Amino acid sequence: MQAAARSLYRQLPGRALGLAILAAAICAAPVIAVAWIALTGETGDYLRHLAGTRLATYLTTSAVVALIAATGAGVIGTGLGWLIARTAFFGRKTLAWVLILPLAVPAYVAAYAWLDLSHAGGPLHAMTGGLFPTIRGSWGSGLMFALVLYPYVYLLARDTFAGQSADAYNAARTLGAGPFTAFWRTSLPMARPAIAAGLALVVMESLADYGTVSHLGAPTLSIGLIRAWSGAGSLVDAARLSLVLVLIAIFIFGLERAQRSRARSVNAAGRHKPAPRHPLHGAVALAALAACLIPLVLGMVIPLGRLAWLALRTETASGLAAASLHSLTLAGSTALIAAGLGLATAYALRSRTAIATLAARAAGLGYAVPGAVAAVGVIALLSGTQALIDPAWRQLTGDVFPILLTGTGAALVFAYLSRFAAAAISPAETALARVTPSLDGAARTLGARRGRRVWRIHWPLIAAGVTSAGLLVFVEVLKELPATMILRPFNYDTLAIIAHNFATDERLGEAALPSLLIPLVALLPMIFVARYLSRQDH
């Protein structure tokens, strides 16, 4: 039976491995192109000017924004993860998946609403007599990232706390440690690698963002990169700034992997006793409920409520239907392709060959790269391809090769896939783990052919996981702004672009509806993903 199962996975890689290698090429090629352009191109005037003026500010502001975002998301995500995993109170089961939903809200959408509420003359400023601070600058940007990105930390911390043995915690309590001391000295150190992985994602997302820092006036490296491309028109300078972001990403994920490799959470006794949940009652239960609701209210309810109020009082802007269609088309097509590539990579990984592992690692590189970097890499690749085709085409036709690649929907989907295809691999791999070799062996023994086994046995078990992977990519593409700004075809707006353009022109009333539509469209798939992840935890 085991031999039969192994035989199936030897047959699959012929196609699955090819697709896994394709996914790796899509994800890694833009990064390699950026590195090549940055290392071989001539230095432009813009970068020299930048080095003497704003580069230090960009680096400092990026570090401050990332630090505030990581601190806030770490405190919120870790605290909520522990409350949901280790305590029992009214509403806990529902909150376990609802707390993931702020991921559907782009940070720039939250920033539009909070700045409108808190600026001089805004409702909060007026209600508090000017005491409420205006949400802007580095600290305001970091706060917005913490409020919408904490679910990255929460998800990983919750799963880790839920899986920890009770022995160490109980021993600390037996020795006289209070609940907080026991948590600080035993539970938290064991969860540190998972929390570090979540924080790495938060830092990378905050460094990759453009819309939030641009609107709140926090000049980071992403702003310098976009200005190098759109303002100075220098691909080489944009590539060099992109390379700085890539190196920072590699450094952060290197730290995270080092942290994970040093951690040990093995139960020396060889037994695993799940930690019981502490029942909370009365005022303590209410405090726990409030602690869970506050980040939801600040990160989702208040921003979306303010935008809904503005949208109802403002005439709908033109072009919204076309922008919605463009957003849905791009997000849907990218999600379908990414889910297919993720599933193929997960199948290839089951063959346990070195090339499959290498392909999955290379595909993972794309998720660490900011959207603007992916866009610059795609431009470099497609421009190079165009330059190779042009001479031959000119000899044949006497004219230049038409621009078919750069500035098209295909280029956008390429950039989205290079950025987000890796996000579909892990959920597909987790779903495929439910298909045990013994199931395949049993079906083969009963005469089921390969196609029938995949359709009748594999697919029912992995459908929810693969759908979640696709929906996760769908939500990410819907929110993506920098890559869309750089690569979108002329006169081809998405909801994110329309919202950003109106917000930049300080026409927030007209920006409200497209800003509101992004999280509203993303909310339904996010609810599916959140409930799926919570069921996996159970």
Coordinates of C-alpha atoms in Angstrom, one line a residue:
M1 CA 0.0 0.0 0.0
Q2 CA 2.8 2.4 0.9
A3 CA 4.6 1.5 -2.3
A4 CA 1.4 2.3 -4.3
A5 CA 1.1 5.7 -2.7
R6 CA 4.7 6.5 -3.4
S7 CA 4.1 5.5 -7.0
L8 CA 1.4 8.0 -7.3
Y9 CA 3.6 10.9 -6.1
R10 CA 6.3 9.7 -8.5
Q11 CA 3.9 10.1 -11.3
L12 CA 2.5 13.5 -10.3
P13 CA 5.8 15.5 -10.2
G14 CA 6.1 15.3 -14.0
R15 CA 3.4 18.0 -14.2
A16 CA 3.4 19.3 -10.7
L17 CA 7.1 19.8 -10.5
G18 CA 7.0 21.7 -13.8
L19 CA 4.4 24.1 -12.4
A20 CA 6.3 24.4 -9.2
I21 CA 9.4 25.4 -11.1
L22 CA 7.2 27.9 -13.1
A23 CA 6.0 29.4 -9.8
A24 CA 9.5 29.7 -8.6
A25 CA 10.6 31.4 -11.8
I26 CA 7.6 33.9 -11.6
C27 CA 8.4 34.8 -8.0
A28 CA 12.2 35.0 -8.3
A29 CA 12.7 36.4 -11.8
P30 CA 11.7 40.0 -10.9
V31 CA 14.1 40.0 -7.9
I32 CA 16.9 38.8 -10.0
A33 CA 16.2 41.4 -12.6
V34 CA 16.2 44.1 -10.0
A35 CA 19.5 43.0 -8.7
W36 CA 21.0 42.8 -12.2
I37 CA 19.8 46.3 -13.2
A38 CA 21.0 47.7 -9.8
L39 CA 24.4 46.2 -10.0
T40 CA 25.1 46.8 -13.7
G41 CA 23.3 50.1 -14.5
E42 CA 24.9 53.5 -14.5
T43 CA 24.2 55.7 -11.5
G44 CA 21.8 58.5 -12.2
D45 CA 21.7 62.0 -10.9
Y46 CA 18.6 61.3 -8.8
L47 CA 20.3 58.8 -6.6
R48 CA 23.3 61.1 -6.0
H49 CA 21.0 63.9 -5.1
L50 CA 19.0 61.5 -2.8
A51 CA 22.1 60.3 -1.1
G52 CA 23.0 63.9 -0.1
T53 CA 19.6 65.0 1.0
R54 CA 16.7 62.6 1.8
L55 CA 18.1 59.1 1.9
A56 CA 19.0 59.2 5.6
T57 CA 15.4 60.5 6.4
Y58 CA 13.9 57.7 4.3
L59 CA 16.0 55.1 6.2
T60 CA 15.3 56.6 9.6
T61 CA 11.5 57.0 9.0
S62 CA 11.3 53.4 7.7
A63 CA 13.0 52.1 10.8
V64 CA 10.7 54.1 13.1
V65 CA 7.5 53.1 11.3
A66 CA 8.5 49.5 11.3
L67 CA 9.5 49.6 15.0
I68 CA 6.1 51.2 16.1
A69 CA 4.2 48.8 13.9
A70 CA 6.0 45.7 15.2
T71 CA 5.7 46.8 18.9
G72 CA 2.0 47.5 18.6
A73 CA 1.1 44.4 16.6
G74 CA 3.3 42.3 18.9
V75 CA 1.6 43.5 22.0
I76 CA -1.9 43.2 20.6
G77 CA -1.4 40.0 18.7
T78 CA 0.4 38.2 21.5
G79 CA -2.1 39.3 24.2
L80 CA -5.1 38.3 22.1
G81 CA -3.5 35.0 21.1
W82 CA -3.1 34.1 24.8
L83 CA -6.6 35.2 25.8
I84 CA -8.2 33.2 23.0
A85 CA -6.0 30.1 23.4
R86 CA -5.7 29.9 27.2
T87 CA -8.9 31.4 28.7
A88 CA -12.6 30.8 28.4
F89 CA -15.1 33.7 28.4
F90 CA -18.4 34.7 26.7
G91 CA -17.9 35.2 23.0
R92 CA -14.4 33.6 22.8
K93 CA -15.3 31.1 20.0
T94 CA -16.7 33.8 17.7
L95 CA -13.9 36.2 18.5
A96 CA -11.3 33.5 17.6
W97 CA -12.0 34.1 13.9
V98 CA -13.5 37.6 14.0
L99 CA -10.2 38.9 15.3
I100 CA -8.6 38.0 12.0
L101 CA -10.9 40.2 9.9
P102 CA -8.9 43.5 10.2
L103 CA -6.6 41.9 7.6
A104 CA -9.3 42.8 5.1
V105 CA -8.8 46.5 5.8
P106 CA -5.9 48.1 3.9
A107 CA -3.8 50.3 6.2
Y108 CA -4.2 53.2 3.8
V109 CA -8.0 53.0 4.1
A110 CA -7.7 53.1 7.9
A111 CA -5.3 56.1 7.6
Y112 CA -7.8 58.1 5.4
A113 CA -10.5 57.7 8.0
W114 CA -8.4 58.3 11.1
L115 CA -6.7 61.4 9.7
D116 CA -10.1 62.8 8.7
L117 CA -11.4 62.2 12.2
S118 CA -8.4 63.6 14.1
H119 CA -7.1 66.6 12.0
A120 CA -7.6 70.1 13.2
G121 CA -11.4 70.8 12.8
G122 CA -12.2 67.1 12.6
P123 CA -14.9 65.5 14.9
L124 CA -12.4 64.0 17.4
H125 CA -10.4 67.2 17.5
A126 CA -13.5 69.3 18.1
M127 CA -15.0 66.9 20.7
T128 CA -11.9 66.9 22.8
G129 CA -11.1 70.6 22.5
G130 CA -7.9 69.8 20.5
L131 CA -6.6 67.2 23.1
F132 CA -6.9 64.3 20.7
P133 CA -3.7 64.1 18.7
T134 CA -3.7 64.2 14.9
I135 CA -3.0 60.8 13.5
R136 CA -0.1 61.5 11.1
G137 CA 3.6 61.1 10.6
S138 CA 5.8 58.1 11.6
W139 CA 3.9 57.2 14.8
G140 CA 0.5 57.5 13.1
S141 CA 1.6 55.3 10.2
G142 CA 3.0 52.7 12.7
L143 CA -0.2 52.8 14.7
M144 CA -2.3 52.1 11.5
F145 CA -0.1 49.2 10.6
A146 CA -0.4 47.8 14.1
L147 CA -4.2 48.0 14.1
V148 CA -4.7 46.2 10.8
L149 CA -1.7 43.8 10.7
Y150 CA -1.8 42.4 14.3
P151 CA -3.7 39.3 13.0
Y152 CA -0.4 38.0 11.6
V153 CA 1.0 37.8 15.1
Y154 CA -2.3 36.8 16.6
L155 CA -2.8 33.8 14.4
L156 CA 0.7 32.3 15.0
A157 CA 0.7 33.1 18.7
R158 CA -2.8 31.7 19.2
D159 CA -1.9 28.4 17.6
T160 CA 1.4 28.2 19.5
F161 CA -0.2 28.9 22.9
A162 CA -3.0 26.4 22.2
G163 CA -0.5 23.7 21.4
Q164 CA 1.8 24.2 24.4
S165 CA 2.0 21.7 27.2
A166 CA 0.7 22.7 30.6
D167 CA 3.6 21.2 32.5
A168 CA 6.0 24.2 32.5
Y169 CA 3.2 26.7 33.3
N170 CA 1.8 24.5 36.1
A171 CA 5.3 24.0 37.5
A172 CA 5.8 27.8 37.6
R173 CA 2.5 28.2 39.3
T174 CA 3.3 25.4 41.8
L175 CA 6.5 27.3 42.7
G176 CA 4.5 30.4 43.6
A177 CA 4.6 32.4 40.4
G178 CA 1.5 34.4 39.6
P179 CA -0.5 34.0 36.4
F180 CA 1.4 36.9 34.7
T181 CA 4.8 35.8 35.9
A182 CA 4.2 32.2 34.8
F183 CA 3.1 33.4 31.4
W184 CA 6.1 35.7 31.1
R185 CA 8.6 33.1 32.3
T186 CA 7.3 29.9 30.5
S187 CA 4.6 30.4 27.9
L188 CA 6.0 33.5 26.2
P189 CA 9.6 32.2 25.6
M190 CA 8.2 29.0 24.0
A191 CA 6.0 31.1 21.7
R192 CA 8.8 33.5 20.8
P193 CA 9.7 31.9 17.3
A194 CA 6.0 32.1 16.2
I195 CA 5.7 35.7 17.4
A196 CA 8.9 36.6 15.6
A197 CA 7.6 35.1 12.4
G198 CA 4.4 37.2 12.7
L199 CA 6.4 40.3 13.5
A200 CA 8.6 39.7 10.4
L201 CA 5.5 39.8 8.2
V202 CA 4.3 43.0 10.0
V203 CA 7.6 44.7 9.4
M204 CA 7.8 43.7 5.8
E205 CA 4.2 44.9 5.1
S206 CA 4.9 48.2 6.8
L207 CA 8.1 48.7 4.8
A208 CA 6.4 47.8 1.5
D209 CA 3.4 50.2 2.0
Y210 CA 3.1 53.3 0.0
G211 CA -0.5 54.6 0.5
T212 CA -0.4 54.9 4.3
V213 CA 2.9 56.6 4.6
S214 CA 2.2 58.9 1.7
H215 CA -1.1 60.1 3.1
L216 CA 0.1 60.5 6.7
G217 CA 3.4 62.2 5.7
A218 CA 6.0 59.7 6.7
P219 CA 8.7 59.6 4.0
T220 CA 9.9 56.0 3.8
L221 CA 12.0 54.1 1.3
S222 CA 8.9 53.1 -0.6
I223 CA 8.2 56.8 -1.3
G224 CA 11.7 57.3 -2.5
L225 CA 11.4 54.3 -4.8
I226 CA 8.1 55.5 -6.3
R227 CA 9.5 59.0 -6.8
A228 CA 12.6 57.6 -8.5
W229 CA 10.4 55.8 -11.0
S230 CA 7.5 58.1 -11.5
G231 CA 9.2 61.5 -10.8
A232 CA 12.8 61.0 -12.0
G233 CA 12.0 58.3 -14.5
S234 CA 15.1 56.3 -13.6
L235 CA 14.7 52.5 -13.7
V236 CA 18.3 52.0 -12.4
D237 CA 17.8 54.3 -9.4
A238 CA 14.5 52.7 -8.6
A239 CA 16.2 49.3 -8.9
R240 CA 18.9 50.3 -6.5
L241 CA 16.4 51.5 -3.9
S242 CA 14.5 48.3 -4.5
L243 CA 17.6 46.3 -3.8
V244 CA 18.0 48.1 -0.4
L245 CA 14.4 47.0 0.5
V246 CA 15.2 43.4 -0.7
L247 CA 18.3 43.3 1.5
I248 CA 16.3 44.6 4.5
A249 CA 13.7 41.8 3.8
I250 CA 16.4 39.1 3.6
F251 CA 18.0 40.4 6.8
I252 CA 14.6 40.4 8.7
F253 CA 13.7 36.9 7.5
G254 CA 17.2 35.7 8.3
L255 CA 16.8 36.9 11.9
E256 CA 13.4 35.2 12.1
R257 CA 14.8 31.9 10.8
A258 CA 17.8 32.2 13.2
Q259 CA 15.4 32.8 16.1
R260 CA 13.3 29.8 15.0
S261 CA 16.3 27.5 14.7
R262 CA 17.6 28.4 18.2
A263 CA 14.2 27.7 19.8
R264 CA 13.4 24.3 21.4
S265 CA 10.0 23.4 22.6
V266 CA 10.3 19.7 23.0
N267 CA 8.7 18.1 26.0
A268 CA 11.5 16.2 27.6
A269 CA 9.2 13.8 29.3
G270 CA 7.8 12.7 25.9
R271 CA 4.3 13.4 27.0
H272 CA 2.0 16.3 26.0
K273 CA -0.6 17.5 28.3
P274 CA -2.7 20.3 26.8
A275 CA -3.0 23.4 29.0
P276 CA -6.5 23.8 30.3
R277 CA -8.3 27.1 29.6
H278 CA -8.8 29.3 32.6
P279 CA -12.5 30.2 33.0
L280 CA -13.0 33.9 33.4
H281 CA -16.0 35.4 35.2
G282 CA -17.5 38.8 36.2
A283 CA -15.4 41.9 35.7
V284 CA -12.3 39.9 34.5
A285 CA -14.4 38.3 31.7
L286 CA -15.7 41.7 30.7
A287 CA -12.1 43.1 30.7
A288 CA -11.0 40.2 28.4
L289 CA -14.0 40.8 26.1
A290 CA -13.1 44.5 26.0
A291 CA -9.5 43.8 25.3
C292 CA -10.6 41.7 22.2
L293 CA -13.1 44.3 21.0
I294 CA -10.9 47.4 21.2
P295 CA -8.5 46.5 18.4
L296 CA -11.5 45.5 16.2
V297 CA -13.2 48.7 16.9
L298 CA -10.1 50.9 16.3
G299 CA -8.9 49.0 13.3
M300 CA -12.1 48.2 11.5
V301 CA -15.4 49.5 12.9
I302 CA -14.4 53.2 13.3
P303 CA -12.6 53.6 10.0
L304 CA -15.3 51.8 8.0
G305 CA -18.0 53.7 9.9
R306 CA -16.4 57.1 9.2
L307 CA -15.9 56.2 5.5
A308 CA -19.6 55.0 5.2
W309 CA -20.7 58.3 6.7
L310 CA -18.6 60.3 4.2
A311 CA -19.8 58.2 1.3
L312 CA -23.5 58.7 2.2
R313 CA -22.9 62.5 2.2
T314 CA -21.0 62.7 -1.1
E315 CA -22.0 62.3 -4.7
T316 CA -20.6 59.0 -6.2
A317 CA -17.5 59.6 -8.4
S318 CA -17.5 58.6 -12.0
G319 CA -15.6 55.5 -13.1
L320 CA -16.4 53.5 -10.0
A321 CA -18.1 50.6 -11.8
A322 CA -15.2 50.2 -14.3
A323 CA -12.6 50.4 -11.4
S324 CA -14.6 47.7 -9.5
L325 CA -14.6 45.5 -12.5
H326 CA -10.9 46.0 -13.1
S327 CA -10.1 45.2 -9.4
L328 CA -12.3 42.1 -9.4
T329 CA -10.9 40.8 -12.7
L330 CA -7.3 41.3 -11.7
A331 CA -7.8 39.8 -8.2
G332 CA -9.9 36.9 -9.5
S333 CA -7.5 35.9 -12.3
T334 CA -4.4 36.2 -10.1
A335 CA -6.1 34.2 -7.3
L336 CA -7.1 31.4 -9.7
I337 CA -3.5 31.1 -11.1
A338 CA -1.9 31.4 -7.7
A339 CA -4.1 28.7 -6.2
G340 CA -3.2 26.4 -9.1
L341 CA 0.5 27.1 -8.7
G342 CA 0.3 26.7 -5.0
L343 CA -1.5 23.3 -5.3
A344 CA 1.1 22.1 -7.9
T345 CA 4.0 23.2 -5.6
A346 CA 2.3 21.4 -2.7
Y347 CA 2.0 18.2 -4.7
A348 CA 5.6 18.6 -5.9
L349 CA 6.8 18.9 -2.3
R350 CA 5.2 15.6 -1.5
S351 CA 7.7 13.9 -3.8
R352 CA 10.4 15.1 -1.3
T353 CA 12.9 15.8 -4.1
A354 CA 15.6 18.5 -3.7
I355 CA 14.4 20.4 -6.7
A356 CA 10.8 20.6 -5.4
T357 CA 12.1 22.0 -2.1
L358 CA 14.3 24.5 -3.9
A359 CA 11.4 25.6 -6.1
A360 CA 9.2 26.2 -3.0
R361 CA 12.0 28.2 -1.3
A362 CA 12.5 30.3 -4.4
A363 CA 8.8 31.0 -4.7
G364 CA 8.8 32.1 -1.0
L365 CA 11.3 34.8 -1.9
G366 CA 8.6 36.7 -3.7
Y367 CA 6.4 37.2 -0.6
A368 CA 9.3 39.0 1.1
V369 CA 9.5 41.5 -1.7
P370 CA 7.5 44.7 -1.6
G371 CA 5.0 45.4 -4.4
A372 CA 6.9 48.3 -5.8
V373 CA 10.1 46.1 -6.1
A374 CA 8.1 43.4 -7.9
A375 CA 6.8 46.0 -10.3
V376 CA 10.2 47.4 -11.0
G377 CA 11.5 43.9 -11.6
V378 CA 8.7 43.1 -14.0
I379 CA 9.4 46.3 -15.9
A380 CA 13.1 45.4 -16.1
L381 CA 12.3 41.9 -17.3
L382 CA 9.7 42.9 -19.9
S383 CA 11.7 45.9 -21.2
G384 CA 14.7 43.5 -21.7
T385 CA 12.5 41.1 -23.5
Q386 CA 11.1 43.9 -25.7
A387 CA 14.7 45.1 -26.4
L388 CA 15.6 41.5 -27.6
I389 CA 12.6 41.2 -29.9
D390 CA 12.8 44.7 -31.4
P391 CA 15.8 44.2 -33.7
A392 CA 14.5 41.0 -35.3
W393 CA 11.0 42.5 -35.6
R394 CA 12.4 45.7 -37.2
Q395 CA 14.3 43.5 -39.8
L396 CA 11.1 41.7 -40.7
T397 CA 8.6 44.5 -40.7
G398 CA 10.7 47.7 -40.7
D399 CA 8.9 48.9 -37.6
V400 CA 9.4 48.6 -33.9
F401 CA 7.8 45.7 -32.0
P402 CA 4.5 46.9 -30.5
I403 CA 4.4 47.4 -26.7
L404 CA 2.4 44.3 -25.8
L405 CA 3.9 43.4 -22.4
T406 CA 4.7 46.5 -20.2
G407 CA 1.7 48.5 -19.2
T408 CA -0.8 45.7 -19.7
G409 CA -3.0 43.6 -17.5
A410 CA -0.7 40.7 -18.1
A411 CA 2.2 42.6 -16.6
L412 CA 0.1 43.5 -13.6
V413 CA -0.9 39.8 -13.0
F414 CA 2.8 38.8 -13.4
A415 CA 3.8 41.3 -10.7
Y416 CA 0.9 40.2 -8.4
L417 CA 1.9 36.5 -8.9
S418 CA 5.5 37.2 -8.1
R419 CA 4.4 38.9 -4.9
F420 CA 1.6 36.7 -3.7
A421 CA 1.9 33.2 -5.3
A422 CA 3.9 32.0 -2.3
A423 CA 1.0 32.9 0.0
A424 CA -1.0 30.1 -1.7
I425 CA 1.6 27.4 -1.1
S426 CA 1.4 27.0 2.6
P427 CA -2.4 26.6 2.8
A428 CA -2.4 24.2 -0.1
E429 CA 0.4 22.2 1.6
T430 CA -1.5 22.1 4.9
A431 CA -4.7 20.9 3.1
L432 CA -2.8 18.2 1.2
A433 CA -1.4 16.9 4.4
R434 CA -4.9 15.5 5.1
V435 CA -4.5 13.1 2.2
T436 CA -2.5 10.3 3.8
P437 CA -0.5 7.8 1.7
S438 CA -2.7 5.0 3.1
L439 CA -5.8 6.6 1.5
D440 CA -4.1 6.6 -1.9
G441 CA -3.0 3.0 -1.4
A442 CA -6.4 1.8 -0.5
A443 CA -8.0 3.5 -3.5
R444 CA -5.4 2.1 -5.8
T445 CA -5.9 -1.4 -4.4
L446 CA -9.6 -1.1 -5.1
G447 CA -8.8 -0.3 -8.8
A448 CA -9.2 3.5 -8.8
R449 CA -7.1 5.2 -11.5
R450 CA -5.0 8.2 -10.8
G451 CA -7.4 10.8 -12.2
R452 CA -10.3 9.3 -10.2
R453 CA -8.3 9.2 -7.0
V454 CA -7.3 12.9 -7.4
W455 CA -10.9 13.9 -8.1
R456 CA -12.9 11.6 -5.8
I457 CA -10.4 11.4 -2.8
H458 CA -8.0 14.3 -2.9
W459 CA -10.2 17.2 -4.0
P460 CA -13.0 16.8 -1.3
L461 CA -10.3 16.8 1.3
I462 CA -8.3 19.7 0.0
A463 CA -11.0 21.9 -1.6
A464 CA -11.5 24.2 1.4
G465 CA -7.7 24.7 1.9
V466 CA -7.1 25.5 -1.8
T467 CA -10.1 27.8 -1.9
S468 CA -8.7 29.6 1.2
A469 CA -5.3 30.0 -0.5
G470 CA -7.0 31.5 -3.6
L471 CA -9.1 33.9 -1.5
L472 CA -6.1 35.0 0.5
V473 CA -4.4 36.0 -2.7
F474 CA -7.6 37.6 -3.9
V475 CA -7.7 39.9 -0.8
E476 CA -4.1 40.8 -1.1
V477 CA -4.4 41.8 -4.7
L478 CA -7.5 43.8 -4.0
K479 CA -5.5 45.9 -1.5
E480 CA -2.3 46.2 -3.5
L481 CA -1.4 49.8 -4.4
P482 CA 2.3 50.4 -5.3
A483 CA 2.6 47.7 -8.0
T484 CA -0.7 48.8 -9.5
M485 CA 0.4 52.4 -9.6
I486 CA 3.6 51.6 -11.4
L487 CA 2.3 49.0 -13.9
R488 CA -1.3 49.8 -14.6
P489 CA -2.2 50.4 -18.3
F490 CA -3.1 54.0 -19.2
N491 CA -6.6 54.9 -18.1
Y492 CA -7.0 51.6 -16.3
D493 CA -8.0 52.4 -12.7
T494 CA -8.7 50.0 -9.8
L495 CA -10.5 50.8 -6.6
A496 CA -7.2 51.3 -4.8
I497 CA -6.0 53.7 -7.5
I498 CA -9.2 55.8 -7.5
A499 CA -9.2 56.0 -3.7
H500 CA -5.5 57.0 -3.6
N501 CA -5.9 59.7 -6.2
F502 CA -8.9 61.3 -4.5
A503 CA -7.3 61.1 -1.1
T504 CA -4.1 62.7 -2.5
D505 CA -6.2 65.5 -3.9
E506 CA -7.7 65.9 -0.4
R507 CA -11.2 65.0 -1.8
L508 CA -11.8 62.4 0.9
G509 CA -15.6 62.4 0.4
E510 CA -15.1 61.1 -3.1
A511 CA -12.4 58.7 -1.9
A512 CA -14.7 57.3 0.8
L513 CA -16.8 54.9 -1.4
P514 CA -14.0 53.2 -3.3
S515 CA -12.0 53.0 0.0
L516 CA -15.1 51.4 1.6
L517 CA -15.7 49.0 -1.3
I518 CA -12.2 47.4 -0.9
P519 CA -12.7 46.0 2.6
L520 CA -16.4 45.3 2.0
V521 CA -15.5 43.1 -1.0
A522 CA -12.6 41.6 0.8
L523 CA -14.6 40.9 4.0
L524 CA -16.6 37.9 2.6
P525 CA -13.6 35.9 1.4
M526 CA -11.7 36.9 4.6
I527 CA -14.6 35.5 6.8
F528 CA -14.3 32.2 4.9
V529 CA -10.5 32.1 5.4
A530 CA -10.8 33.1 9.0
R531 CA -13.3 30.4 9.8
Y532 CA -11.3 27.8 7.9
L533 CA -8.1 28.7 9.8
S534 CA -10.0 28.5 13.1
R535 CA -11.4 25.1 12.2
Q536 CA -7.9 23.9 11.3
D537 CA -6.9 25.0 14.8
H538 CA -9.6 22.9 16.4

